[in-house]
Structure formats: C-alpha cells, structure tokens
CSV table of C-alpha atoms in Angstrom, one decimal:
chain,number,residue,atom,x,y,z
A,1,MET,CA,0.0,0.0,0.0
A,2,SER,CA,1.3,3.5,-0.9
A,3,ASN,CA,1.6,6.3,1.6
A,4,ILE,CA,-1.6,8.1,2.6
A,5,LEU,CA,-1.5,11.9,2.8
A,6,LEU,CA,-3.8,13.3,5.5
A,7,PHE,CA,-4.5,17.0,5.9
A,8,ALA,CA,-6.1,17.6,9.3
A,9,ALA,CA,-7.1,20.6,11.4
A,10,GLY,CA,-4.6,21.3,14.2
A,11,SER,CA,-7.3,20.8,16.8
A,12,LEU,CA,-7.5,17.1,15.8
A,13,ARG,CA,-3.8,16.4,16.4
A,14,GLY,CA,-4.4,15.0,19.9
A,15,ALA,CA,-7.2,12.7,18.8
A,16,LEU,CA,-5.7,11.5,15.5
A,17,GLY,CA,-2.2,10.7,16.9
A,18,PRO,CA,-3.1,7.5,18.7
A,19,LEU,CA,-5.5,6.4,15.9
A,20,LEU,CA,-3.0,6.9,13.2
A,21,ALA,CA,-0.3,5.0,15.2
A,22,ALA,CA,-2.7,2.0,15.6
A,23,PHE,CA,-3.8,2.2,11.9
A,24,GLN,CA,-0.2,2.1,10.8
A,25,VAL,CA,0.6,-0.9,13.0
A,26,GLN,CA,-2.5,-2.7,11.9
A,27,THR,CA,-2.2,-2.1,8.1
A,28,GLY,CA,1.5,-1.3,7.6
A,29,ALA,CA,0.5,1.8,5.6
A,30,ALA,CA,2.5,4.9,6.2
A,31,VAL,CA,0.4,8.1,6.9
A,32,GLU,CA,2.0,11.5,6.2
A,33,THR,CA,0.2,14.1,8.2
A,34,VAL,CA,-0.1,17.8,7.6
A,35,PHE,CA,-1.8,19.6,10.5
A,36,GLY,CA,-2.9,23.2,10.4
A,37,PRO,CA,-5.8,25.6,10.3
A,38,ALA,CA,-8.6,23.8,8.3
A,39,GLY,CA,-9.4,26.9,6.2
A,40,LEU,CA,-5.8,27.2,5.1
A,41,LEU,CA,-5.6,23.5,4.3
A,42,ARG,CA,-8.9,23.7,2.3
A,43,GLN,CA,-7.3,26.6,0.3
A,44,ARG,CA,-4.3,24.4,-0.4
A,45,ILE,CA,-6.6,21.8,-1.8
A,46,GLU,CA,-8.5,24.4,-3.9
A,47,THR,CA,-5.2,25.5,-5.4
A,48,GLY,CA,-4.1,22.0,-6.5
A,49,GLU,CA,-2.8,19.9,-3.6
A,50,ARG,CA,-4.4,16.5,-3.3
A,51,PRO,CA,-4.4,14.8,0.1
A,52,HIS,CA,-6.1,11.4,0.3
A,53,ILE,CA,-8.1,12.6,3.4
A,54,PHE,CA,-9.0,16.0,4.7
A,55,ALA,CA,-10.2,16.0,8.3
A,56,SER,CA,-11.8,19.2,9.6
A,57,ALA,CA,-13.8,20.0,12.8
A,58,ASN,CA,-15.7,22.5,10.7
A,59,LEU,CA,-18.0,20.8,8.2
A,60,ALA,CA,-18.2,23.9,6.0
A,61,HIS,CA,-14.6,23.4,4.7
A,62,PRO,CA,-15.1,19.9,3.3
A,63,GLN,CA,-18.6,20.8,2.1
A,64,ARG,CA,-17.1,23.6,0.1
A,65,LEU,CA,-14.7,21.1,-1.6
A,66,VAL,CA,-17.7,18.9,-2.5
A,67,GLY,CA,-19.4,22.0,-3.9
A,68,LEU,CA,-16.3,22.7,-6.0
A,69,GLN,CA,-16.3,19.1,-7.1
A,70,LEU,CA,-12.9,18.5,-5.5
A,71,SER,CA,-14.4,15.8,-3.3
A,72,SER,CA,-17.2,13.4,-3.8
A,73,ARG,CA,-18.8,13.5,-0.3
A,74,VAL,CA,-18.4,14.5,3.3
A,75,GLU,CA,-18.4,11.8,6.0
A,76,PRO,CA,-18.8,13.0,9.6
A,77,PHE,CA,-16.4,10.8,11.7
A,78,ALA,CA,-16.9,12.2,15.2
A,79,ARG,CA,-19.2,14.3,17.3
A,80,ASN,CA,-18.5,16.1,20.6
A,81,ARG,CA,-20.3,18.2,23.2
A,82,LEU,CA,-19.6,21.7,24.3
A,83,CYS,CA,-18.2,22.1,27.7
A,84,ALA,CA,-18.4,25.4,29.5
A,85,THR,CA,-16.1,26.2,32.4
A,86,VAL,CA,-16.8,29.2,34.6
A,87,ARG,CA,-15.6,30.6,37.9
A,88,ASN,CA,-17.8,29.7,40.9
A,89,ILE,CA,-19.6,33.1,41.2
A,90,ALA,CA,-23.3,33.6,41.6
A,91,GLY,CA,-23.7,35.6,38.4
A,92,LEU,CA,-22.4,32.7,36.3
A,93,THR,CA,-23.5,29.6,38.2
A,94,GLU,CA,-27.0,30.4,39.5
A,95,PRO,CA,-28.8,31.0,36.2
A,96,PRO,CA,-29.1,28.4,33.5
A,97,LEU,CA,-26.1,28.3,31.1
A,98,LEU,CA,-28.1,29.5,28.1
A,99,GLU,CA,-29.3,32.6,30.1
A,100,VAL,CA,-25.7,33.4,31.0
A,101,LEU,CA,-24.6,33.0,27.4
A,102,LEU,CA,-27.3,35.4,26.3
A,103,ASP,CA,-26.6,38.0,29.0
A,104,SER,CA,-24.9,41.0,27.5
A,105,ARG,CA,-22.8,41.5,30.7
A,106,TRP,CA,-20.7,38.4,29.7
A,107,ARG,CA,-18.7,37.7,26.6
A,108,VAL,CA,-17.8,34.2,25.4
A,109,ALA,CA,-14.6,33.2,23.7
A,110,THR,CA,-13.3,29.8,22.5
A,111,SER,CA,-9.9,28.4,21.8
A,112,THR,CA,-8.1,25.4,20.4
A,113,PRO,CA,-6.9,23.4,23.4
A,114,GLY,CA,-3.3,24.2,24.3
A,115,ALA,CA,-3.3,27.6,22.6
A,116,ALA,CA,-2.3,30.8,24.3
A,117,LEU,CA,-5.4,31.0,26.5
A,118,GLY,CA,-4.6,34.3,28.0
A,119,ARG,CA,-4.4,36.0,24.6
A,120,ILE,CA,-7.4,34.3,23.1
A,121,TYR,CA,-9.8,34.5,26.0
A,122,SER,CA,-9.0,38.0,27.2
A,123,GLY,CA,-8.6,39.6,23.8
A,124,GLY,CA,-4.9,40.3,24.3
A,125,ALA,CA,-4.0,40.2,28.0
A,126,GLY,CA,-1.1,37.9,28.5
A,127,ALA,CA,-0.7,35.1,31.0
A,128,GLY,CA,-0.7,36.4,34.5
A,129,ASP,CA,-2.7,39.5,33.7
A,130,THR,CA,-5.9,40.0,35.5
A,131,GLU,CA,-7.7,42.2,33.0
A,132,GLY,CA,-9.1,41.5,29.5
A,133,THR,CA,-12.2,41.8,27.4
A,134,GLY,CA,-13.6,38.3,27.3
A,135,LEU,CA,-15.5,36.0,29.6
A,136,PHE,CA,-12.3,34.5,30.9
A,137,THR,CA,-8.9,35.7,31.6
A,138,CYS,CA,-5.7,33.8,32.4
A,139,GLN,CA,-4.5,34.3,35.9
A,140,GLN,CA,-1.5,32.3,37.0
A,141,ASN,CA,-2.1,29.7,34.2
A,142,ARG,CA,-5.8,29.2,35.3
A,143,LEU,CA,-8.9,30.5,33.5
A,144,VAL,CA,-11.0,32.8,35.6
A,145,ALA,CA,-14.3,34.6,34.7
A,146,TYR,CA,-15.1,38.2,35.2
A,147,GLN,CA,-17.8,40.7,34.4
A,148,VAL,CA,-17.3,43.0,31.4
A,149,SER,CA,-17.0,46.6,32.6
A,150,ARG,CA,-19.3,49.3,31.1
A,151,LEU,CA,-17.5,52.3,29.6
C-alpha cells in the first residue's frame, strides 16, 4: 500500500495521533500528516494539492470542496459536546447556562486546546494579567471569569 497523505485541522492532532499510530501498526500503511488551520488546508486543496483525506472539525470546509467538485462526499467521523467552564460566582453559576450566554454582561470566547489561552480568552491580555475583554482571563495559568465593565 502506498503512503496516505492526510490534511487535518490542528485541533484534531491529539485525537488523531493514537488512531494513526494504531492504523499504521495494523495495516502497515504509512500516513503522512499535515496539521494546520482547516481553512488554510482547504485553500491548499483548492489550489491543487491533493491529500487522500481532509479532516476538519468545521464541516463547512469539506462541504465547500464537494461544492467545487474537488471531493465526492463529506463523512462525519466524530461528534462532541460543548463544555463550559466558569468561575464559581453567583452571576455565572445560578442562572441556566443559556441565560448566562445570552446575558450582555458576559462575553464568550473559544480556543483550540493548548493555545495561548490568556491572549485568546481575554482579547490580548497575557498570562498572569488579571484584565481582559472576554468572559475568561488567564491568571497564574488558570482561567477565571469576570464581568465586562461598562465604559
């Protein structure tokens, strides 16, 4: 069997690593991986690169490739649940989560696991800072929630 070229979103690296290792042991096939932002990998495919598999956590990217007739179909291969972590303060823990998410006093941010959490969650504050513009800030390498100030 020839080598398999896999383009995959960077957020899938942790999940795919053990699976690819087991696949290679079981089949003897070598898998060359290219991890990166799914949108940029999709653009590389649009401009002529041809991986055997494109794995994206965002279905819009592979669906676009089907629309451009660069792929025959999209096959979902995993599902997950959203996990919200907040500081144990009444304004966040007493109301239902949906109510908190819709409350204009709070802002929500997301991140790829392992990314620079302080910068992503607080809109620019570095690790150790206690101020930011999002729902969370990084304080001594721990995420903490705070209320957005009114200007």
